[in-house]
XYZ file of C-alpha atoms in Angstrom:
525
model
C 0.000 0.000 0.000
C 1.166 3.376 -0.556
C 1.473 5.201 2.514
C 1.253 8.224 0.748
C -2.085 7.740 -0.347
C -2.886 7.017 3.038
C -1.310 9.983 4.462
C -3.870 11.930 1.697
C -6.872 10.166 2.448
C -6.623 11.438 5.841
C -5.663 14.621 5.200
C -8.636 14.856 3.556
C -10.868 12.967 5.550
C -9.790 15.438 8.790
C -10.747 18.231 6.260
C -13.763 17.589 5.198
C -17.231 20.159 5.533
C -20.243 20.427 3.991
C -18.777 22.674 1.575
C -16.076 20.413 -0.113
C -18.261 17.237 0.131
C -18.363 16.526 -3.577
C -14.779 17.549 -4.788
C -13.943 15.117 -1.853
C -16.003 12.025 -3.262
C -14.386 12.858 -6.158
C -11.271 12.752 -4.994
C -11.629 9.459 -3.318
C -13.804 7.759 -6.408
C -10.025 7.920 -8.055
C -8.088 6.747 -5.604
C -6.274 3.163 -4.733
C -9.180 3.177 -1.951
C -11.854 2.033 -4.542
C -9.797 -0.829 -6.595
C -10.656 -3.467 -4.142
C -13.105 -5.341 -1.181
C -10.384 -4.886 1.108
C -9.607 -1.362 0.419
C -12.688 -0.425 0.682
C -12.755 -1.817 4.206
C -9.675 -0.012 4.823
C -11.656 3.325 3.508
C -14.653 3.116 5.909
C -12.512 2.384 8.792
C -10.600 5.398 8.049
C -13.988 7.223 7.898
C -14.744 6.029 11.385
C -11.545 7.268 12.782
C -12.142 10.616 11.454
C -15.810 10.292 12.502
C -14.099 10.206 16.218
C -11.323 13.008 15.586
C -13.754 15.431 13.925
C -17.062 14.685 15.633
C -18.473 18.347 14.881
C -18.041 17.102 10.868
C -19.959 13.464 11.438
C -22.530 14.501 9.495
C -20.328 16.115 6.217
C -18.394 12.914 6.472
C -21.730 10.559 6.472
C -22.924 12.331 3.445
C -19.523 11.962 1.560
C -19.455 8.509 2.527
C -22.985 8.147 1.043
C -21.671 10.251 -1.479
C -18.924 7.929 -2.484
C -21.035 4.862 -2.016
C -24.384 6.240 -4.576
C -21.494 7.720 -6.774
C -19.427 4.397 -7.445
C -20.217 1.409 -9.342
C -19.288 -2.587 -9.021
C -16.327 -1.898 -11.533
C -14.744 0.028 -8.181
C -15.498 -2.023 -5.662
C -18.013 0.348 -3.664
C -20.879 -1.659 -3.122
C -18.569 -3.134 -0.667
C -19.153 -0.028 1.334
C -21.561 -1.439 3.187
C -20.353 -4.588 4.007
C -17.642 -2.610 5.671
C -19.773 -0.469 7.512
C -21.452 -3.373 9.079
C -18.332 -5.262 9.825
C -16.657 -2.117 11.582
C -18.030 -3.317 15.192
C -15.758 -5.764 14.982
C -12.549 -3.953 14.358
C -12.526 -0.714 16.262
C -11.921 -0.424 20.171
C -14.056 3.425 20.014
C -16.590 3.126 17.945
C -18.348 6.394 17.311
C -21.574 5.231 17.303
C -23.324 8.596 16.985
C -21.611 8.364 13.469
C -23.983 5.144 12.798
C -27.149 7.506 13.265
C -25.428 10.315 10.876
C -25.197 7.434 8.151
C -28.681 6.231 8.622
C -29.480 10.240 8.082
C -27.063 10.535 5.419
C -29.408 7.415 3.498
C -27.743 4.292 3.966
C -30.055 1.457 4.439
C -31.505 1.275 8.107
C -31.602 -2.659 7.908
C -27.746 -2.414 7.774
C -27.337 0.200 10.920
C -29.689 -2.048 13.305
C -27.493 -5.218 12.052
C -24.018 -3.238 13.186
C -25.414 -1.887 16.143
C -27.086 -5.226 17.530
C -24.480 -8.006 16.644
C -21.616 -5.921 18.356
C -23.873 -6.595 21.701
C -24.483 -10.449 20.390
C -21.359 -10.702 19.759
C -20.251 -9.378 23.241
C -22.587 -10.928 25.163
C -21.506 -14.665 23.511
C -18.079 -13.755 24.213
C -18.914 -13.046 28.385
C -20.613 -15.711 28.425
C -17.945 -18.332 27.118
C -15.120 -16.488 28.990
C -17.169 -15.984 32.216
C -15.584 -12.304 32.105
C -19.413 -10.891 32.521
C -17.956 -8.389 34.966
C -16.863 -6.410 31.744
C -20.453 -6.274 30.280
C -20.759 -3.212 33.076
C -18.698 -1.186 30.416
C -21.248 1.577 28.911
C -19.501 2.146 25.642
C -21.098 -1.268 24.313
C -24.633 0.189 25.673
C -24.130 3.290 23.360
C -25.620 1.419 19.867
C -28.687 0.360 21.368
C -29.548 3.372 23.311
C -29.073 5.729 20.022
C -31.448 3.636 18.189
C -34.430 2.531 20.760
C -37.270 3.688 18.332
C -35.767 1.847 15.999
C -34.856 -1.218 17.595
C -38.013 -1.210 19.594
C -40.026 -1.331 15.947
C -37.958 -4.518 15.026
C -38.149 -6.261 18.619
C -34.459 -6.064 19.159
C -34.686 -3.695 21.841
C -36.919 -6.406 24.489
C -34.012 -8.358 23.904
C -31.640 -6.167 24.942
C -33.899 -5.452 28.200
C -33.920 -9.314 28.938
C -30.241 -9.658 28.913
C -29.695 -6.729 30.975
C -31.972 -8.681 33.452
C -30.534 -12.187 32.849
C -26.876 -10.499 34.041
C -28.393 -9.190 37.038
C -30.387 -11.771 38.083
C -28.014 -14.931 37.415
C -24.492 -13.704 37.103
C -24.858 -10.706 39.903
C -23.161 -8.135 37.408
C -23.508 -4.708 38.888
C -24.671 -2.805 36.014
C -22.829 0.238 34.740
C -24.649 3.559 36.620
C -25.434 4.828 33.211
C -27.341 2.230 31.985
C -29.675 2.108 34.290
C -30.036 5.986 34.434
C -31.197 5.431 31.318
C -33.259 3.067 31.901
C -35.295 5.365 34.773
C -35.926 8.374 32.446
C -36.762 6.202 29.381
C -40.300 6.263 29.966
C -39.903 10.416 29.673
C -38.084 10.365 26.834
C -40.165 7.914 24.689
C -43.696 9.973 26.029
C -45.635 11.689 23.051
C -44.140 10.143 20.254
C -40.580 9.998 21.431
C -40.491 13.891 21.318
C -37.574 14.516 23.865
C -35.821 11.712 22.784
C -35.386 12.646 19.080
C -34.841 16.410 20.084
C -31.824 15.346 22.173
C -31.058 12.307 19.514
C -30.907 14.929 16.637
C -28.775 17.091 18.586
C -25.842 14.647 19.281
C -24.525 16.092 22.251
C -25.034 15.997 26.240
C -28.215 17.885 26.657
C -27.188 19.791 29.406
C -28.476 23.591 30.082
C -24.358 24.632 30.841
C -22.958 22.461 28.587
C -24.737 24.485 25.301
C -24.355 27.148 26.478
C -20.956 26.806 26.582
C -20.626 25.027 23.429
C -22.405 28.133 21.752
C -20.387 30.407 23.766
C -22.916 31.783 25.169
C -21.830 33.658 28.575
C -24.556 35.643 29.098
C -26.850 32.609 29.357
C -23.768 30.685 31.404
C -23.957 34.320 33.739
C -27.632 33.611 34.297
C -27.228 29.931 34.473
C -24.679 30.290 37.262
C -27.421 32.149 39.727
C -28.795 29.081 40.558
C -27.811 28.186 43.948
C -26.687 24.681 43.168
C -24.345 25.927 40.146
C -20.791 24.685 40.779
C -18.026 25.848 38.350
C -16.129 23.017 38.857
C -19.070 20.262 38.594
C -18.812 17.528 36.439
C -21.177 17.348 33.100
C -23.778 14.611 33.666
C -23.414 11.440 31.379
C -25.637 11.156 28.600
C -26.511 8.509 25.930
C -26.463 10.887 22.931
C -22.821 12.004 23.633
C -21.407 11.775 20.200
C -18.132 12.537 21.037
C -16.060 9.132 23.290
C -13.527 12.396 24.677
C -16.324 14.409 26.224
C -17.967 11.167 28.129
C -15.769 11.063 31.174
C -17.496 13.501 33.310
C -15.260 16.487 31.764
C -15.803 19.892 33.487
C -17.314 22.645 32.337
C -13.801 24.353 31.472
C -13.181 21.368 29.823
C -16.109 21.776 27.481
C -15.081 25.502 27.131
C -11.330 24.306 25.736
C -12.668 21.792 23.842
C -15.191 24.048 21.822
C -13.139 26.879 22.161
C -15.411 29.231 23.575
C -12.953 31.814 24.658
C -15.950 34.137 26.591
C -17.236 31.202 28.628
C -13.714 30.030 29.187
C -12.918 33.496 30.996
C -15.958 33.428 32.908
C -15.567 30.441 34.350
C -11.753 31.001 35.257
C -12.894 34.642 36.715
C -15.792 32.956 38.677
C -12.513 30.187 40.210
C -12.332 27.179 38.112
C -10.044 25.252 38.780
C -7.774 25.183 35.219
C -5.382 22.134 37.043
C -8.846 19.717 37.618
C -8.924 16.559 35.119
C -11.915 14.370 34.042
C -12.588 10.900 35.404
C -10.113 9.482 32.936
C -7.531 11.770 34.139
C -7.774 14.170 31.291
C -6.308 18.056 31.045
C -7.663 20.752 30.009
C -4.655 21.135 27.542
C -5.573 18.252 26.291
C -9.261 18.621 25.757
C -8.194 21.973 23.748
C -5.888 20.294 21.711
C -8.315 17.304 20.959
C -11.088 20.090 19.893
C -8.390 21.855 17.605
C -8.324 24.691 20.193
C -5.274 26.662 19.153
C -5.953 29.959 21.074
C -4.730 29.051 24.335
C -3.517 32.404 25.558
C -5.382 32.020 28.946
C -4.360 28.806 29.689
C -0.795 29.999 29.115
C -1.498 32.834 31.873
C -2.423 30.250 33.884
C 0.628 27.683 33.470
C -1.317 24.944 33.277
C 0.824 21.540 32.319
C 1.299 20.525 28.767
C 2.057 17.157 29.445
C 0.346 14.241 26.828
C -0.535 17.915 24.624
C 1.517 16.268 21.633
C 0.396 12.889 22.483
C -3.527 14.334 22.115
C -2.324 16.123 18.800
C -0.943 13.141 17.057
C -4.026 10.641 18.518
C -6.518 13.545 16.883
C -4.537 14.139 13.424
C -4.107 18.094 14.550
C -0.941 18.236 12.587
C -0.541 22.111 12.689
C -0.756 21.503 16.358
C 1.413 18.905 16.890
C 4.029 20.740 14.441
C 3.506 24.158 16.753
C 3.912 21.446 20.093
C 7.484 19.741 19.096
C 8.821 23.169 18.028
C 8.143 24.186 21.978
C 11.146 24.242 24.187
C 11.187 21.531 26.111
C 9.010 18.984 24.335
C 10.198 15.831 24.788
C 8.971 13.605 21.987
C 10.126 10.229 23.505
C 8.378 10.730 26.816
C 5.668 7.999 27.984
C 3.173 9.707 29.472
C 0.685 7.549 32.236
C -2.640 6.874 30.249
C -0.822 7.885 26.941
C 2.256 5.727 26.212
C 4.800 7.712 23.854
C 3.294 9.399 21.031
C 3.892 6.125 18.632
C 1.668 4.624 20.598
C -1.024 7.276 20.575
C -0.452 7.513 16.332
C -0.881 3.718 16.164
C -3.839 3.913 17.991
C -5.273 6.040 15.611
C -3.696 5.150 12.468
C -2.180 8.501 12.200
C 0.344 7.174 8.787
C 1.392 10.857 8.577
C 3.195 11.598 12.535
C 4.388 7.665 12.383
C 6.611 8.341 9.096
C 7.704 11.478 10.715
C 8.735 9.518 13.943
C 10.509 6.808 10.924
C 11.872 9.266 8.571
C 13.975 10.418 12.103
C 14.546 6.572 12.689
C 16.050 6.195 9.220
C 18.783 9.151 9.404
C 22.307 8.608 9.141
C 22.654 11.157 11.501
C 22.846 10.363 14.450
C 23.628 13.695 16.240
C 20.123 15.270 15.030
C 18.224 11.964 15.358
C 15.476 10.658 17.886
C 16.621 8.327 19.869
C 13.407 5.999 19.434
C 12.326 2.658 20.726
C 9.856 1.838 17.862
C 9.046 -1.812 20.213
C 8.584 0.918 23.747
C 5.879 -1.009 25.970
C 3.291 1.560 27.846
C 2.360 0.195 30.902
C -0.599 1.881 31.065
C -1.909 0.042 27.720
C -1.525 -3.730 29.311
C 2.313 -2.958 28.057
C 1.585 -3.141 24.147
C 3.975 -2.170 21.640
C 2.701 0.424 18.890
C 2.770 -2.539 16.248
C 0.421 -4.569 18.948
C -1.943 -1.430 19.470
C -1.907 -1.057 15.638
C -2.860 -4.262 14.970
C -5.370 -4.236 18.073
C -7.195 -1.035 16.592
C -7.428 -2.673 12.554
C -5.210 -0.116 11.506
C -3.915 -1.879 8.257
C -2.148 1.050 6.974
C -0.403 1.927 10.159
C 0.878 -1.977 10.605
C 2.041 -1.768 7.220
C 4.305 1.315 8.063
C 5.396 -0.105 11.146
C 6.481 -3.015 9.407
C 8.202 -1.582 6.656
C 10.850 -0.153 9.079
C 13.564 -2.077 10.131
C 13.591 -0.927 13.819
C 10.554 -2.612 14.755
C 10.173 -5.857 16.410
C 7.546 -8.226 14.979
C 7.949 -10.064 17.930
C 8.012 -7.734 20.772
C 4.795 -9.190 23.382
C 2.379 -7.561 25.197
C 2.096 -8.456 29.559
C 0.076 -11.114 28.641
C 2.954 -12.855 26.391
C 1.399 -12.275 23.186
C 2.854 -11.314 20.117
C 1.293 -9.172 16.993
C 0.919 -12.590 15.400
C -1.705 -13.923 18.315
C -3.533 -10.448 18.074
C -4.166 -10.674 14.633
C -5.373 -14.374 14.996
C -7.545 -13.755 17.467
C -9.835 -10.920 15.646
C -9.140 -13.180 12.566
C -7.619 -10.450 10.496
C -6.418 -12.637 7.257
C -4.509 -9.630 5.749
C -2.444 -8.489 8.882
C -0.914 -12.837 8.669
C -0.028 -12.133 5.433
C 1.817 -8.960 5.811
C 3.303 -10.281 9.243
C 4.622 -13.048 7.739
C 6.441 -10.530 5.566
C 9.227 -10.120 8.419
C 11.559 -12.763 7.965
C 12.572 -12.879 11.339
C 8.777 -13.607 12.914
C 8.322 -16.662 15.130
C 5.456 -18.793 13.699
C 5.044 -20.111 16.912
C 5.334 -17.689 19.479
C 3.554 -18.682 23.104
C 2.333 -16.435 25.524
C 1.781 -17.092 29.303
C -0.313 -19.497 28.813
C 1.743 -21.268 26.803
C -0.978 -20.837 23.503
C 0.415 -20.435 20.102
C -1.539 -17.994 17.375
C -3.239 -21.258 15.973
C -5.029 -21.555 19.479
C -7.203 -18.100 18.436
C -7.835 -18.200 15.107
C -9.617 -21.698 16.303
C -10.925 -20.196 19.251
C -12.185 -17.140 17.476
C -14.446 -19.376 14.881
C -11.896 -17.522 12.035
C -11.365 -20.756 9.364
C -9.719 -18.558 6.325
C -7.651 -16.624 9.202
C -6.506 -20.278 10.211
C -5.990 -21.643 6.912
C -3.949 -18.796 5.867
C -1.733 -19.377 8.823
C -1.155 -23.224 8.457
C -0.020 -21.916 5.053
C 2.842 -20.736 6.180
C 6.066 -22.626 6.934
C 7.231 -23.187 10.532
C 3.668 -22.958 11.679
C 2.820 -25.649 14.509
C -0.252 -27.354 15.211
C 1.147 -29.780 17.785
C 2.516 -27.145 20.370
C 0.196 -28.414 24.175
C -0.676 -25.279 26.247
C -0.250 -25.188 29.839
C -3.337 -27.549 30.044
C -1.424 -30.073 28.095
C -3.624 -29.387 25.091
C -2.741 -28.954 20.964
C -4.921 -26.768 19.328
C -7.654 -29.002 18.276
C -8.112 -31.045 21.458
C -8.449 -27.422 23.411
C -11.188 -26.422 20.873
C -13.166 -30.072 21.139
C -13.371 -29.005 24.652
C -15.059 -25.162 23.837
C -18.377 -26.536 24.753
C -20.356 -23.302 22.744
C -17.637 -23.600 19.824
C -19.969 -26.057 17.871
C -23.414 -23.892 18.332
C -21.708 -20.265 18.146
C -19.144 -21.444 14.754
C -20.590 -22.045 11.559
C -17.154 -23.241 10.269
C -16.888 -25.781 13.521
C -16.348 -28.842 11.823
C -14.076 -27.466 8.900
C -11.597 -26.035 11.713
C -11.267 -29.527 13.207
C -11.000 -31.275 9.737
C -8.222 -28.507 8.670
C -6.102 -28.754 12.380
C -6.285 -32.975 12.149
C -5.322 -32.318 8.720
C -1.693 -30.583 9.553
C -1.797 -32.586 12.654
C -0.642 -35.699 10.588
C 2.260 -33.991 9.056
């Protein structure tokens, strides 16, 4: 792939407003992006990353997406588009689901929105259920898809469902449900009353319906001023949760200077700091307000300056969000230290790998690849951030279906295609285990890759592509050389014998008995 092209795409994509929609589609109706199925994948997961870095344009890039999609043909591959869209659960750790609603309003088949939205919790709940790891189902993020489309969900009896699970957990497992969830469970009766009025109202508007929070998200200080004579206003309060959140950065109980850096609403902002916010006070994740400004594309931050609040994780932020000028305007700061690992963040590799960000990883190589050594980074491409379960960027690439970011990676000599995470594994078992075909191939690339590398519990990669249900993920492995079907885990088990003994592999796997024909197969050899 050229990572050019990808660097462009994104450019673009990061760029785009209702204004430039069609010399965009046009644009992208020419490029390598359109030749193939599996570029086209590549293309809508690129739209969902910039559908999370730009969520103020989720709507421009919806209708250029349709745009691309009504304006291609089967010669160029884009009636694929929607097979990717409704595949892109599977791939993505922060799915912005609000973008899911602006596609459905953009005109993309409904049928295909309900199926995205309600196999990622099928597919979730199967998965707690075989691993007994129901404790995670408390995580709201996988909540998000069904509570954006109740009316709709609710017409096709998917919704009940949901409902009943949410009970089963409870009742039989003891899960303690996540807070939100059931908060919005108790005002769901309001918001459905008189035709679902307040709940498409605060739907359509995509954001936390909160009296401070639009105000200062329009930068409205006068209303904020008037807002703020209530005896029970706090400056520093937290911003409730709310369903239709669209943006995954502004979920964490952020506060309202927070919102006021991220928007940059520079007349709210000084009200709030007059009236003793505190400028130094993170979100529930641990987030700045530096960061939430750079994140927002915030580049006046005068006041903050004043105020000598830390930039620490700024560049990380700027390179996880594709703000290039920001980033470029960061690094050139005295001071900046573009190796550091910050807690939460990991270097800013990691961060760009997260995020596919081609453009700030071949900066970070092009560095890597001088002679000189004097004006060089010194960079550990393979650097493990503790705070991300110790994962290299190549495993976080990988992790995150960033195909043209694994392909940079890989294409630099530096990095370690071996390098595991805490757990033991290497890129090779992550890849297996989401049953991404493509990532084998180019993995196996590498010369120097261990077909057989075991992590602690003593599991090759072949153990997860079989575990996973993924047959032409499996098959592609056993094509290559070295690959070992024999290998016992810690149980004493080869591959096959330890997936006999997954007693839901045969109901959940369509391609059950073809994964135990093609391990006895190489088991013989």
């Amino acid at each position: 792939m050229n990572h050019d092209a990808a660097i462009s795409l994104q450019e673009l994509l990061m760029n785009v407003n209702d204004s430039n929609i069609e010399a965009t589609s046009d644009a992208i109706l020419s490029s390598f992006y359109v030749k193939s199925q599996q570029s086209v994948s590549f293309l809508v997961h690129n739209f969902f990353i910039a559908a999370y870095c730009r969520p103020m344009a989720m709507m421009p890039l919806a209708k250029l997406l349709y745009s691309v999609f009504s304006g291609g043909n089967e010669a160029n591959c884009c009636k694929f588009i929607l097979t990717a869209i409704s595949f892109e659960n599977n791939n993505a750790h922060h799915l912005p689901y609000y973008f899911y609603f602006c596609l459905m309003k953009a005109g993309f088949p409904q049928k295909i929105i309900l199926y995205s939205v309600v196999t990622l919790l099928e597919r979730s709940a199967e998965k707690f259920l075989y691993n007994k790891q129901l404790g995670d189902f408390k995580d709201n993020r996988i909540f998000y898809g069904y509570a954006l489309f109740a009316p709709e969900l609710i017409a096709t009896n998917n919704f009940e469902w949901f409902q009943l699970q949410i009970e089963y957990y409870k009742k039989d497992y003891g899960i303690e449900i996540y807070p939100n969830v059931e908060t919005f469970f108790e005002i769901f009766d309001e918001l459905k009353a008189n035709n679902w009025e307040k709940y498409n109202k605060q739907r359509d508007y995509g954001w936390t319906p909160n009296e401070i929070y639009m105000a200062i998200q329009s930068d409205d200080e006068v209303k904020l001023e008037q807002l703020s004579h209530n005896p029970n206003f706090d400056v520093n309060a937290p911003i409730p949760w709310s369903a239709f959140e669209r943006c995954e950065f502004l979920q964490n109980e952020p506060k309202p200077v927070h919102i006021a850096a991220f928007f940059n609403s520079p007349k709210c902002l000084s009200f709030l700091v007059a009236n003793g916010a505190d400028l130094h006070a993170t979100d529930s994740a641990g987030r700045t307000i530096i960061q939430f400004a750079i994140a927002g594309g915030n580049e006046d931050t005068r006041i903050l300056d004043r105020e000598k609040v830390s930039y620490d994780g700024a560049i990380h932020i700027a390179a996880r969000f594709h703000r290039y000028h920001q980033f470029d305007s960061l690094r050139a700061m005295k001071g900046c230290d573009l190796t550091k690992d910050v807690k939460g963040l990991g270097t800013i590799l990691h961060q760009a790998s997260i995020s596919n960000n081609v453009k700030i990883l071949s900066f970070f190589g092009n560095f890597a690849n001088q002679n000189d050594t004097k004006n060089s980074l010194q960079l550990d491409f393979n650097v493990k951030a503790n705070d991300l379960r110790n994962s290299t960027p190549l495993i976080l690439a990988i992790k995150n279906f960033n195909f043209e970011a694994t392909e940079y990676l890989l294409s630099l000599q530096q990095v370690d295609v071996n390098a595991t995470d805490k757990l033991g594994k290497a890129p090779l078992h992550h890849a297996c285990k989401r049953g991404y075909t493509d990532y084998i191939k180019i993995l196996f690339k590498k010369s120097s890759i261990n077909p057989n590398p075991l992590d602690q519990y003593h599991q090759t990669p072949v153990y997860f592509a079989a575990a996973g249900g993924y047959f032409q993920t499996l098959k592609e492995l056993l094509n290559h050389n070295g690959v070992d079907v024999n290998i016992r885990d810690r149980m004493g088990m080869t591959p096959r014998q330890s997936y006999l003994d997954m007693s839901m592999a045969a109901s959940i796997h369509v391609c059950y008995g073809d994964i135990i024909r093609l391990l006895k197969k190489h088991e013989r050899r």
